Each structure stands twice: as structure tokens, then as C-alpha cells.
PDB file of C-alpha atoms and ligand atoms in Angstrom:
ATOM      1  CA  MET D   1       0.000   0.000   0.000  1.00 95.00           C
ATOM      2  CA  LEU D   2       1.202   3.501  -0.898  1.00 97.00           C
ATOM      3  CA  GLU D   3       0.240   6.258   1.516  1.00 98.00           C
ATOM      4  CA  LEU D   4       0.580  10.022   1.259  1.00 98.00           C
ATOM      5  CA  VAL D   5       0.249  11.732   4.625  1.00 98.00           C
ATOM      6  CA  HIS D   6      -0.274  15.505   4.842  1.00 98.00           C
ATOM      7  CA  VAL D   7       1.786  16.027   1.692  1.00 98.00           C
ATOM      8  CA  GLU D   8       2.391  19.669   0.776  1.00 98.00           C
ATOM      9  CA  LYS D   9       4.369  21.111  -2.104  1.00 98.00           C
ATOM     10  CA  SER D  10       5.251  24.731  -2.705  1.00 98.00           C
ATOM     11  CA  TYR D  11       7.336  26.354  -5.407  1.00 96.00           C
ATOM     12  CA  ASP D  12       8.861  29.626  -4.136  1.00 93.00           C
ATOM     13  CA  ARG D  13       6.345  29.742  -1.248  1.00 91.00           C
ATOM     14  CA  ASN D  14       3.571  29.282  -3.767  1.00 95.00           C
ATOM     15  CA  PRO D  15       1.502  26.252  -2.640  1.00 97.00           C
ATOM     16  CA  VAL D  16       0.829  23.793  -5.469  1.00 98.00           C
ATOM     17  CA  LEU D  17      -0.314  20.765  -3.441  1.00 98.00           C
ATOM     18  CA  LYS D  18      -2.173  21.251  -0.160  1.00 98.00           C
ATOM     19  CA  ASP D  19      -2.574  18.645   2.574  1.00 98.00           C
ATOM     20  CA  ILE D  20      -2.823  15.589   0.326  1.00 98.00           C
ATOM     21  CA  ASN D  21      -3.867  12.413   2.189  1.00 98.00           C
ATOM     22  CA  LEU D  22      -4.295   9.271   0.122  1.00 97.00           C
ATOM     23  CA  SER D  23      -3.821   5.556   0.352  1.00 97.00           C
ATOM     24  CA  ILE D  24      -3.578   3.360  -2.729  1.00 97.00           C
ATOM     25  CA  ASP D  25      -3.841  -0.430  -2.401  1.00 95.00           C
ATOM     26  CA  ASP D  26      -1.535  -2.854  -4.229  1.00 94.00           C
ATOM     27  CA  GLY D  27      -2.843  -3.841  -7.645  1.00 94.00           C
ATOM     28  CA  GLU D  28      -5.278  -0.948  -7.818  1.00 96.00           C
ATOM     29  CA  ILE D  29      -5.675   1.309 -10.874  1.00 96.00           C
ATOM     30  CA  VAL D  30      -6.139   4.884  -9.738  1.00 97.00           C
ATOM     31  CA  SER D  31      -6.605   8.005 -11.879  1.00 97.00           C
ATOM     32  CA  ILE D  32      -5.624  11.517 -10.909  1.00 97.00           C
ATOM     33  CA  LEU D  33      -8.209  13.741 -12.616  1.00 96.00           C
ATOM     34  CA  GLY D  34      -8.324  17.520 -12.758  1.00 94.00           C
ATOM     35  CA  PRO D  35      -7.919  20.573 -15.005  1.00 92.00           C
ATOM     36  CA  SER D  36      -4.626  21.797 -16.405  1.00 92.00           C
ATOM     37  CA  GLY D  37      -2.350  23.317 -13.770  1.00 95.00           C
ATOM     38  CA  CYS D  38      -4.076  21.744 -10.733  1.00 96.00           C
ATOM     39  CA  GLY D  39      -0.965  19.776  -9.712  1.00 97.00           C
ATOM     40  CA  LYS D  40      -1.394  16.315 -11.308  1.00 96.00           C
ATOM     41  CA  THR D  41       2.105  15.979 -12.798  1.00 95.00           C
ATOM     42  CA  THR D  42       3.646  17.381  -9.617  1.00 97.00           C
ATOM     43  CA  LEU D  43       1.836  14.713  -7.601  1.00 97.00           C
ATOM     44  CA  LEU D  44       3.010  11.961  -9.965  1.00 96.00           C
ATOM     45  CA  ASN D  45       6.624  13.211  -9.862  1.00 96.00           C
ATOM     46  CA  ILE D  46       6.483  13.298  -6.052  1.00 97.00           C
ATOM     47  CA  ILE D  47       5.415   9.639  -6.001  1.00 97.00           C
ATOM     48  CA  LEU D  48       8.122   8.753  -8.557  1.00 96.00           C
ATOM     49  CA  GLY D  49      10.717  10.487  -6.387  1.00 96.00           C
ATOM     50  CA  ILE D  50      12.054  13.173  -8.731  1.00 95.00           C
ATOM     51  CA  THR D  51      10.274  16.051  -6.984  1.00 96.00           C
ATOM     52  CA  PRO D  52      10.928  16.546  -3.250  1.00 96.00           C
ATOM     53  CA  ILE D  53       8.002  17.525  -1.046  1.00 97.00           C
ATOM     54  CA  THR D  54       7.849  20.589   1.181  1.00 97.00           C
ATOM     55  CA  SER D  55       6.281  18.736   4.120  1.00 97.00           C
ATOM     56  CA  GLY D  56       4.456  15.496   4.912  1.00 98.00           C
ATOM     57  CA  LYS D  57       5.352  11.853   4.353  1.00 98.00           C
ATOM     58  CA  LEU D  58       5.233   9.081   1.786  1.00 98.00           C
ATOM     59  CA  ILE D  59       4.902   5.547   3.140  1.00 98.00           C
ATOM     60  CA  TYR D  60       5.193   2.405   0.986  1.00 97.00           C
ATOM     61  CA  ASN D  61       4.226  -0.894   2.619  1.00 95.00           C
ATOM     62  CA  GLY D  62       4.907   0.544   6.060  1.00 96.00           C
ATOM     63  CA  THR D  63       8.320   2.065   5.194  1.00 97.00           C
ATOM     64  CA  ASP D  64       8.891   5.814   5.109  1.00 98.00           C
ATOM     65  CA  ILE D  65      10.171   6.513   1.572  1.00 97.00           C
ATOM     66  CA  THR D  66       9.925  10.325   1.737  1.00 97.00           C
ATOM     67  CA  LYS D  67      13.679  10.736   1.372  1.00 95.00           C
ATOM     68  CA  LEU D  68      14.350   7.588  -0.649  1.00 96.00           C
ATOM     69  CA  PRO D  69      15.774   8.466  -4.101  1.00 94.00           C
ATOM     70  CA  MET D  70      13.837   7.504  -7.210  1.00 92.00           C
ATOM     71  CA  GLU D  71      16.046   4.556  -8.238  1.00 89.00           C
ATOM     72  CA  LYS D  72      15.596   2.899  -4.846  1.00 92.00           C
ATOM     73  CA  ARG D  73      11.801   3.160  -4.861  1.00 94.00           C
ATOM     74  CA  GLY D  74      11.376   0.720  -7.757  1.00 89.00           C
ATOM     75  CA  PHE D  75       8.569   2.767  -9.309  1.00 94.00           C
ATOM     76  CA  ASN D  76       8.544   3.720 -12.977  1.00 92.00           C
ATOM     77  CA  ILE D  77       6.913   6.283 -15.215  1.00 92.00           C
ATOM     78  CA  VAL D  78       5.806   6.721 -18.825  1.00 89.00           C
ATOM     79  CA  PHE D  79       6.193  10.434 -19.495  1.00 85.00           C
ATOM     80  CA  GLN D  80       3.629  12.362 -21.499  1.00 78.00           C
ATOM     81  CA  ASP D  81       6.036  12.758 -24.457  1.00 77.00           C
ATOM     82  CA  TYR D  82       7.118   9.045 -24.278  1.00 80.00           C
ATOM     83  CA  ALA D  83      10.854  10.009 -24.157  1.00 87.00           C
ATOM     84  CA  LEU D  84      11.911   7.082 -26.381  1.00 94.00           C
ATOM     85  CA  PHE D  85      15.543   6.726 -27.469  1.00 95.00           C
ATOM     86  CA  PRO D  86      15.661   7.856 -31.141  1.00 94.00           C
ATOM     87  CA  ASN D  87      19.007   6.148 -31.802  1.00 96.00           C
ATOM     88  CA  LEU D  88      17.635   2.704 -30.869  1.00 96.00           C
ATOM     89  CA  ASP D  89      15.076   0.666 -32.804  1.00 97.00           C
ATOM     90  CA  VAL D  90      11.863  -0.618 -31.245  1.00 98.00           C
ATOM     91  CA  LYS D  91      13.350  -3.798 -29.759  1.00 97.00           C
ATOM     92  CA  GLY D  92      16.359  -1.822 -28.479  1.00 97.00           C
ATOM     93  CA  ASN D  93      14.021   0.570 -26.702  1.00 97.00           C
ATOM     94  CA  ILE D  94      11.936  -2.232 -25.190  1.00 97.00           C
ATOM     95  CA  ARG D  95      14.981  -4.106 -23.866  1.00 96.00           C
ATOM     96  CA  TYR D  96      16.938  -1.008 -22.841  1.00 95.00           C
ATOM     97  CA  GLY D  97      16.382  -1.321 -19.086  1.00 92.00           C
ATOM     98  CA  LEU D  98      17.342  -5.017 -19.121  1.00 94.00           C
ATOM     99  CA  ARG D  99      20.928  -4.285 -20.295  1.00 93.00           C
ATOM    100  CA  ASN D 100      22.253  -4.143 -16.770  1.00 89.00           C
ATOM    101  CA  ASN D 101      19.465  -6.141 -15.118  1.00 87.00           C
ATOM    102  CA  PRO D 102      18.771  -9.003 -17.536  1.00 87.00           C
ATOM    103  CA  ASN D 103      16.910 -11.101 -14.964  1.00 89.00           C
ATOM    104  CA  ILE D 104      14.079  -8.698 -14.189  1.00 90.00           C
ATOM    105  CA  SER D 105      11.941 -10.190 -16.984  1.00 91.00           C
ATOM    106  CA  THR D 106      12.470 -13.611 -18.571  1.00 92.00           C
ATOM    107  CA  PRO D 107      12.827 -13.726 -22.386  1.00 93.00           C
ATOM    108  CA  GLN D 108       9.347 -15.306 -22.466  1.00 93.00           C
ATOM    109  CA  GLU D 109       7.847 -12.442 -20.448  1.00 90.00           C
ATOM    110  CA  VAL D 110       9.372  -9.919 -22.861  1.00 94.00           C
ATOM    111  CA  GLU D 111       7.919 -11.857 -25.814  1.00 94.00           C
ATOM    112  CA  ASP D 112       4.491 -11.975 -24.128  1.00 89.00           C
ATOM    113  CA  LEU D 113       4.522  -8.230 -23.565  1.00 88.00           C
ATOM    114  CA  ILE D 114       5.490  -7.616 -27.207  1.00 93.00           C
ATOM    115  CA  ASP D 115       2.472  -9.672 -28.306  1.00 90.00           C
ATOM    116  CA  LEU D 116       0.123  -8.155 -25.746  1.00 85.00           C
ATOM    117  CA  LEU D 117       0.990  -4.682 -27.028  1.00 87.00           C
ATOM    118  CA  ASN D 118       0.881  -5.768 -30.697  1.00 89.00           C
ATOM    119  CA  LEU D 119       4.448  -4.713 -31.391  1.00 94.00           C
ATOM    120  CA  ARG D 120       5.878  -7.809 -33.068  1.00 96.00           C
ATOM    121  CA  GLU D 121       5.698  -6.463 -36.619  1.00 97.00           C
ATOM    122  CA  HIS D 122       7.395  -3.214 -35.575  1.00 97.00           C
ATOM    123  CA  LEU D 123      10.416  -4.600 -33.690  1.00 98.00           C
ATOM    124  CA  ASP D 124      13.039  -3.661 -36.307  1.00 98.00           C
ATOM    125  CA  LYS D 125      11.636  -0.203 -37.070  1.00 98.00           C
ATOM    126  CA  SER D 126      13.246   2.978 -35.895  1.00 97.00           C
ATOM    127  CA  ILE D 127      11.281   5.308 -33.643  1.00 96.00           C
ATOM    128  CA  HIS D 128      10.668   7.989 -36.284  1.00 95.00           C
ATOM    129  CA  GLN D 129       8.805   5.413 -38.423  1.00 95.00           C
ATOM    130  CA  LEU D 130       6.126   4.912 -35.759  1.00 94.00           C
ATOM    131  CA  SER D 131       2.717   6.533 -35.281  1.00 90.00           C
ATOM    132  CA  GLY D 132       1.758   8.145 -31.972  1.00 85.00           C
ATOM    133  CA  GLY D 133      -0.123   5.065 -30.826  1.00 85.00           C
ATOM    134  CA  GLN D 134       2.786   2.778 -31.694  1.00 90.00           C
ATOM    135  CA  LYS D 135       5.239   5.022 -29.815  1.00 91.00           C
ATOM    136  CA  GLN D 136       2.903   4.937 -26.844  1.00 88.00           C
ATOM    137  CA  ARG D 137       2.876   1.125 -26.869  1.00 90.00           C
ATOM    138  CA  VAL D 138       6.703   0.977 -27.124  1.00 94.00           C
ATOM    139  CA  ALA D 139       6.961   3.356 -24.154  1.00 93.00           C
ATOM    140  CA  LEU D 140       4.578   1.140 -22.178  1.00 90.00           C
ATOM    141  CA  ALA D 141       6.502  -2.039 -23.081  1.00 92.00           C
ATOM    142  CA  ARG D 142       9.846  -0.442 -22.206  1.00 94.00           C
ATOM    143  CA  THR D 143       8.547   0.493 -18.776  1.00 91.00           C
ATOM    144  CA  MET D 144       6.655  -2.730 -18.105  1.00 87.00           C
ATOM    145  CA  VAL D 145       9.591  -5.094 -18.785  1.00 91.00           C
ATOM    146  CA  MET D 146      11.143  -3.493 -15.693  1.00 89.00           C
ATOM    147  CA  LYS D 147       8.191  -4.785 -13.603  1.00 86.00           C
ATOM    148  CA  PRO D 148       7.753  -1.597 -11.606  1.00 89.00           C
ATOM    149  CA  LYS D 149       6.096  -1.992  -8.212  1.00 88.00           C
ATOM    150  CA  VAL D 150       4.122   1.099  -9.073  1.00 94.00           C
ATOM    151  CA  LEU D 151       3.475   2.160 -12.681  1.00 94.00           C
ATOM    152  CA  LEU D 152       2.942   5.880 -13.249  1.00 95.00           C
ATOM    153  CA  LEU D 153       1.419   7.179 -16.490  1.00 94.00           C
ATOM    154  CA  ASP D 154       1.215  10.898 -17.313  1.00 92.00           C
ATOM    155  CA  GLU D 155      -1.651  11.583 -19.753  1.00 90.00           C
ATOM    156  CA  PRO D 156      -0.981   8.307 -21.613  1.00 85.00           C
ATOM    157  CA  LEU D 157      -3.893   8.730 -24.021  1.00 84.00           C
ATOM    158  CA  SER D 158      -3.908  12.466 -24.651  1.00 80.00           C
ATOM    159  CA  ALA D 159      -2.068  12.264 -28.003  1.00 74.00           C
ATOM    160  CA  LEU D 160      -4.363   9.520 -29.298  1.00 76.00           C
ATOM    161  CA  ASP D 161      -7.916   9.370 -30.511  1.00 75.00           C
ATOM    162  CA  GLY D 162     -10.661   7.124 -31.762  1.00 80.00           C
ATOM    163  CA  ILE D 163     -10.213   3.385 -31.886  1.00 82.00           C
ATOM    164  CA  ILE D 164      -6.480   3.515 -31.058  1.00 79.00           C
ATOM    165  CA  LYS D 165      -7.280   5.356 -27.855  1.00 83.00           C
ATOM    166  CA  GLU D 166      -9.877   2.760 -26.864  1.00 86.00           C
ATOM    167  CA  GLN D 167      -7.502  -0.098 -27.709  1.00 83.00           C
ATOM    168  CA  ILE D 168      -4.607   1.271 -25.671  1.00 84.00           C
ATOM    169  CA  LYS D 169      -6.951   2.052 -22.794  1.00 87.00           C
ATOM    170  CA  GLU D 170      -8.050  -1.574 -22.813  1.00 88.00           C
ATOM    171  CA  ARG D 171      -4.446  -2.854 -23.030  1.00 85.00           C
ATOM    172  CA  ILE D 172      -3.373  -0.722 -20.077  1.00 88.00           C
ATOM    173  CA  HIS D 173      -6.260  -2.119 -18.065  1.00 90.00           C
ATOM    174  CA  THR D 174      -5.534  -5.730 -19.089  1.00 88.00           C
ATOM    175  CA  ILE D 175      -1.798  -5.538 -18.384  1.00 84.00           C
ATOM    176  CA  ALA D 176      -2.209  -3.711 -15.078  1.00 88.00           C
ATOM    177  CA  LYS D 177      -4.645  -6.384 -13.884  1.00 88.00           C
ATOM    178  CA  GLN D 178      -2.694  -9.329 -15.326  1.00 84.00           C
ATOM    179  CA  PHE D 179       0.614  -8.212 -13.777  1.00 82.00           C
ATOM    180  CA  GLN D 180      -1.124  -6.986 -10.598  1.00 87.00           C
ATOM    181  CA  LEU D 181       0.547  -3.590 -11.060  1.00 89.00           C
ATOM    182  CA  THR D 182      -0.387  -0.689  -8.878  1.00 95.00           C
ATOM    183  CA  THR D 183      -1.077   1.862 -11.608  1.00 96.00           C
ATOM    184  CA  ILE D 184      -1.538   5.616 -11.236  1.00 97.00           C
ATOM    185  CA  ILE D 185      -2.742   7.461 -14.317  1.00 96.00           C
ATOM    186  CA  VAL D 186      -2.883  11.231 -14.769  1.00 96.00           C
ATOM    187  CA  THR D 187      -5.646  12.555 -17.017  1.00 93.00           C
ATOM    188  CA  HIS D 188      -7.764  15.655 -17.549  1.00 90.00           C
ATOM    189  CA  ASP D 189     -10.534  13.633 -19.229  1.00 89.00           C
ATOM    190  CA  PRO D 190     -13.344  12.547 -16.856  1.00 90.00           C
ATOM    191  CA  GLU D 191     -14.589   9.797 -19.154  1.00 89.00           C
ATOM    192  CA  GLU D 192     -11.115   8.278 -19.393  1.00 89.00           C
ATOM    193  CA  ALA D 193     -10.617   8.374 -15.628  1.00 92.00           C
ATOM    194  CA  LEU D 194     -14.020   6.953 -14.782  1.00 90.00           C
ATOM    195  CA  THR D 195     -13.871   4.080 -17.276  1.00 90.00           C
ATOM    196  CA  LEU D 196     -10.246   3.041 -16.823  1.00 91.00           C
ATOM    197  CA  SER D 197      -9.690   3.007 -13.098  1.00 93.00           C
ATOM    198  CA  ASP D 198     -10.889   1.385  -9.886  1.00 95.00           C
ATOM    199  CA  LYS D 199     -10.747   4.694  -8.057  1.00 96.00           C
ATOM    200  CA  VAL D 200     -10.420   8.350  -9.022  1.00 96.00           C
ATOM    201  CA  ILE D 201      -8.620  11.168  -7.212  1.00 97.00           C
ATOM    202  CA  ILE D 202     -10.250  14.447  -8.207  1.00 96.00           C
ATOM    203  CA  LEU D 203      -7.813  17.306  -7.819  1.00 96.00           C
ATOM    204  CA  SER D 204      -8.615  20.999  -8.019  1.00 96.00           C
ATOM    205  CA  ASP D 205      -6.154  23.768  -7.264  1.00 96.00           C
ATOM    206  CA  GLY D 206      -3.855  21.413  -5.374  1.00 97.00           C
ATOM    207  CA  ARG D 207      -6.542  19.872  -3.150  1.00 97.00           C
ATOM    208  CA  VAL D 208      -8.257  16.503  -3.267  1.00 97.00           C
ATOM    209  CA  GLU D 209     -11.956  17.175  -3.854  1.00 97.00           C
ATOM    210  CA  GLN D 210     -13.003  13.539  -3.784  1.00 97.00           C
ATOM    211  CA  TYR D 211     -11.282  10.143  -3.785  1.00 97.00           C
ATOM    212  CA  SER D 212     -13.606   7.241  -4.431  1.00 96.00           C
ATOM    213  CA  SER D 213     -14.838   4.707  -6.967  1.00 94.00           C
ATOM    214  CA  SER D 214     -16.116   5.923 -10.355  1.00 91.00           C
ATOM    215  CA  GLN D 215     -19.615   4.786  -9.411  1.00 90.00           C
ATOM    216  CA  ASP D 216     -19.511   6.767  -6.188  1.00 92.00           C
ATOM    217  CA  ILE D 217     -18.277   9.916  -7.941  1.00 92.00           C
ATOM    218  CA  ILE D 218     -21.175   9.803 -10.389  1.00 89.00           C
ATOM    219  CA  THR D 219     -23.897   8.928  -7.886  1.00 90.00           C
ATOM    220  CA  ASN D 220     -22.524  10.839  -4.924  1.00 93.00           C
ATOM    221  CA  PRO D 221     -20.405  13.847  -5.981  1.00 92.00           C
ATOM    222  CA  GLN D 222     -19.185  15.390  -2.753  1.00 94.00           C
ATOM    223  CA  THR D 223     -18.322  18.966  -3.734  1.00 95.00           C
ATOM    224  CA  ASP D 224     -19.575  21.642  -6.106  1.00 93.00           C
ATOM    225  CA  PHE D 225     -16.375  21.266  -8.109  1.00 94.00           C
ATOM    226  CA  VAL D 226     -17.047  17.566  -8.705  1.00 94.00           C
ATOM    227  CA  LYS D 227     -20.646  18.337  -9.712  1.00 90.00           C
ATOM    228  CA  ASP D 228     -19.861  21.358 -11.883  1.00 86.00           C
ATOM    229  CA  PHE D 229     -16.607  20.306 -13.501  1.00 83.00           C
ATOM    230  CA  ILE D 230     -16.647  16.536 -13.714  1.00 81.00           C
ATOM    231  CA  ILE D 231     -20.290  15.547 -13.952  1.00 79.00           C
ATOM    232  CA  GLN D 232     -21.155  18.441 -16.240  1.00 79.00           C
ATOM    233  CA  GLN D 233     -18.353  17.595 -18.677  1.00 80.00           C
ATOM    234  CA  LEU D 234     -19.612  14.024 -18.838  1.00 79.00           C
ATOM    235  CA  GLN D 235     -23.166  15.189 -19.475  1.00 79.00           C
ATOM    236  CA  VAL D 236     -22.086  17.595 -22.207  1.00 78.00           C
ATOM    237  CA  LYS D 237     -20.160  14.799 -23.881  1.00 75.00           C
ATOM    238  CA  ARG D 238     -23.107  12.420 -23.616  1.00 74.00           C
ATOM    239  CA  SER D 239     -25.592  14.975 -24.957  1.00 74.00           C
ATOM    240  CA  ASN D 240     -23.280  15.656 -27.896  1.00 70.00           C
ATOM    241  CA  ILE D 241     -23.309  11.985 -28.747  1.00 66.00           C
ATOM    242  CA  ILE D 242     -27.069  11.682 -28.344  1.00 68.00           C
ATOM    243  CA  GLY D 243     -27.475  14.857 -30.425  1.00 68.00           C
ATOM    244  CA  LEU D 244     -25.504  13.234 -33.196  1.00 64.00           C
ATOM    245  CA  PHE D 245     -27.738  10.202 -33.223  1.00 62.00           C
ATOM    246  CA  ASP D 246     -30.887  12.392 -33.195  1.00 62.00           C
ATOM    247  CA  GLU D 247     -29.666  14.271 -36.258  1.00 58.00           C
ATOM    248  CA  ARG D 248     -29.007  11.037 -38.078  1.00 55.00           C
ATOM    249  CA  ALA D 249     -32.451   9.719 -37.188  1.00 51.00           C
ATOM    250  CA  VAL D 250     -34.277  12.664 -38.799  1.00 46.00           C
TER     251      VAL D 250
HETATM  252  N1  ADP T 301       9.311  23.277 -11.449  1.00 95.51           N
HETATM  253  C1  ADP T 301       8.324  24.150 -11.182  1.00 95.51           C
HETATM  254  N2  ADP T 301       8.612  25.378 -10.714  1.00 95.51           N
HETATM  255  C2  ADP T 301       7.637  26.271 -10.434  1.00 95.51           C
HETATM  256  N3  ADP T 301       6.317  26.029 -10.585  1.00 95.51           N
HETATM  257  C3  ADP T 301       5.970  24.823 -11.059  1.00 95.51           C
HETATM  258  C4  ADP T 301       6.948  23.819 -11.388  1.00 95.51           C
HETATM  259  N4  ADP T 301       6.292  22.708 -11.816  1.00 95.51           N
HETATM  260  C5  ADP T 301       4.984  23.003 -11.779  1.00 95.51           C
HETATM  261  N5  ADP T 301       4.774  24.269 -11.321  1.00 95.51           N
HETATM  262  C6  ADP T 301       3.466  24.921 -11.127  1.00 95.51           C
HETATM  263  O1  ADP T 301       2.679  24.058 -10.334  1.00 95.51           O
HETATM  264  C7  ADP T 301       1.329  24.058 -10.766  1.00 95.51           C
HETATM  265  C8  ADP T 301       0.892  22.622 -11.073  1.00 95.51           C
HETATM  266  O2  ADP T 301       1.604  22.145 -12.199  1.00 95.51           O
HETATM  267  P1  ADP T 301       1.428  20.671 -12.762  1.00 95.51           P
HETATM  268  O3  ADP T 301       1.643  19.713 -11.643  1.00 95.51           O
HETATM  269  O4  ADP T 301       2.302  20.529 -13.937  1.00 95.51           O
HETATM  270  O5  ADP T 301      -0.105  20.662 -13.174  1.00 95.51           O
HETATM  271  P2  ADP T 301      -0.937  19.655 -14.135  1.00 95.51           P
HETATM  272  O6  ADP T 301      -0.077  18.470 -14.415  1.00 95.51           O
HETATM  273  O7  ADP T 301      -2.172  19.341 -13.362  1.00 95.51           O
HETATM  274  O8  ADP T 301      -1.262  20.443 -15.378  1.00 95.51           O
HETATM  275  C9  ADP T 301       1.260  24.987 -11.967  1.00 95.51           C
HETATM  276  O9  ADP T 301       0.807  26.236 -11.523  1.00 95.51           O
HETATM  277  C10 ADP T 301       2.684  25.062 -12.440  1.00 95.51           C
HETATM  278  O10 ADP T 301       2.948  26.281 -13.051  1.00 95.51           O
HETATM  279 MG1   MG T 302       0.630  17.635 -16.281  1.00 95.51          MG
END
């Protein structure tokens, strides 16, 4: 279990995260949902260990990891821009982390991941030959072969749309559940958060507005922000879709 206890973060005395208290169970998929600038990436980077906190504590399975450097936490991240290595081909990128730690994943596990993410036909390609969705899948594979205890994803679907987006969303869900990965996903899209994760952290202006299951957020929004921002966006989206069907019907 990962716990954040009274976590605060300020930049130049400017508070960005305020009294964050959360606990995330092993194997759970949790989304961090909120508008641009509310502190989502900062929160993810704090969990990863590349951004120090101003006050509070991080506890992982009973151990205080607040001051533990990133490489000792055993967590891993897929950054929003993928950050693939352009000088390596697809298979080189996927196996990169295993160079010095070849036993983290067995050759069979690497092969399984390649198939699960539909990357077999792309293994010899260079990165610039790939589409956005393919790059995203390579970034996921490269991170997942390292079997992170906690997998962090920053806006993993924001550069994708349509069927590709749905497919990758499904893959992330399947792999997270199959490998029992604790997965924390940053998104600004309520629909994505509510359909992909077991629980959703709704963040506004550096505060947690609500942290509960998707069902609970929809049926029991606890603050005006959740009602006005989250629920309303979902309703607008739904009415757009229904509107489309109505137009086609007439
Ligand atoms: N390194 C930094 N130095 C100063 N301010 C920062 C830094 N990183 C983020 N911020 C500020 O913190 C706030 C939250 O940023 P961020 O966590 O990136 O939000 P989000 O990911 O939700 O869009 C923003 O106001 C941003 O300008
Ligand atoms: Mg961000």
C-alpha cells in the first residue's frame, strides 16, 4: 500500500499541493483527474521520487520513503512525451532497461509483452517510423519489462484518438490487472478516468476534492467542483453523442 500523509508542495512559497492524504492499495488502478495546472504531474513526480516535497510523508508498505531516491523506490513512469531513445530501434528501446538487469523479466515475459501490445511487426523499425499510438505502446513495453512496483502514467492517451485510444486504454487495463501492477494514471478527461480506473482522485487547485470509486463519484459527488466540472463535462459529452444520433435519425 502507498500512503501520502499531509503532503504539501510549494514552489517559491507558492503552494501547489495542499494537505494531500491518500492511500492506494496494491494492484489498484487509480486516476488523478483535474484541469490543467491543478498539480497532477507534480503529484506523480512526487510519487516517482524526482520532486521533493515541502512537508508530509510518503509511506510504501509501512516504510517511510519520503527521502528515498527515485532509483531505490522501484517505481517507474511513462512520461507524457514518451521520451523514447531515437538512436535505438523498437526492440532496443523495449529491452533497454534489461541491459544491466537481464533477470528482471524472462525472455518469455518480454515476448508476451510484445504480443500483448501488438508490437511484433514493428520490432526492427526505428522510432521515427512509428505513429503516436505505436510510440505509446513501445513506451509502455519499455517500462513494463522493468516490472515496476508502481506504474505511473502521465496523460498516456492524450495524443491519441478514436479506436487507437480505446484499444490502448483496454491494453493498459488488461496488463495492469494481469501483472497486478499498482497503476496511477494522470488525465484531464473525466470519461477516461471513470472508465479506466478502480478509483479516481479528483484534484482541483492542489486539493483533493473527492477520492472514491467511479460509481460513487457519479452517484454521490461530494463537492460543487465535482458536480460542476466533472459531472457536467460528462453530461455535455453524452448529450453531444445523443445529439448526433438524433440528427441522423431525422
Ligand atoms: N518546477 C516548477 N517550478 C515552479 N512552478 C511549477 C513547477 N512545476 C509546476 N509548477 C506549477 O505548479 C502548478 C501545477 O503544475 P502541474 O503539476 O504541472 O499541473 P498539471 O499536471 O495538473 O497540469 C502549476 O501552476 C505550475 O505552473
Ligand atoms: Mg501535467
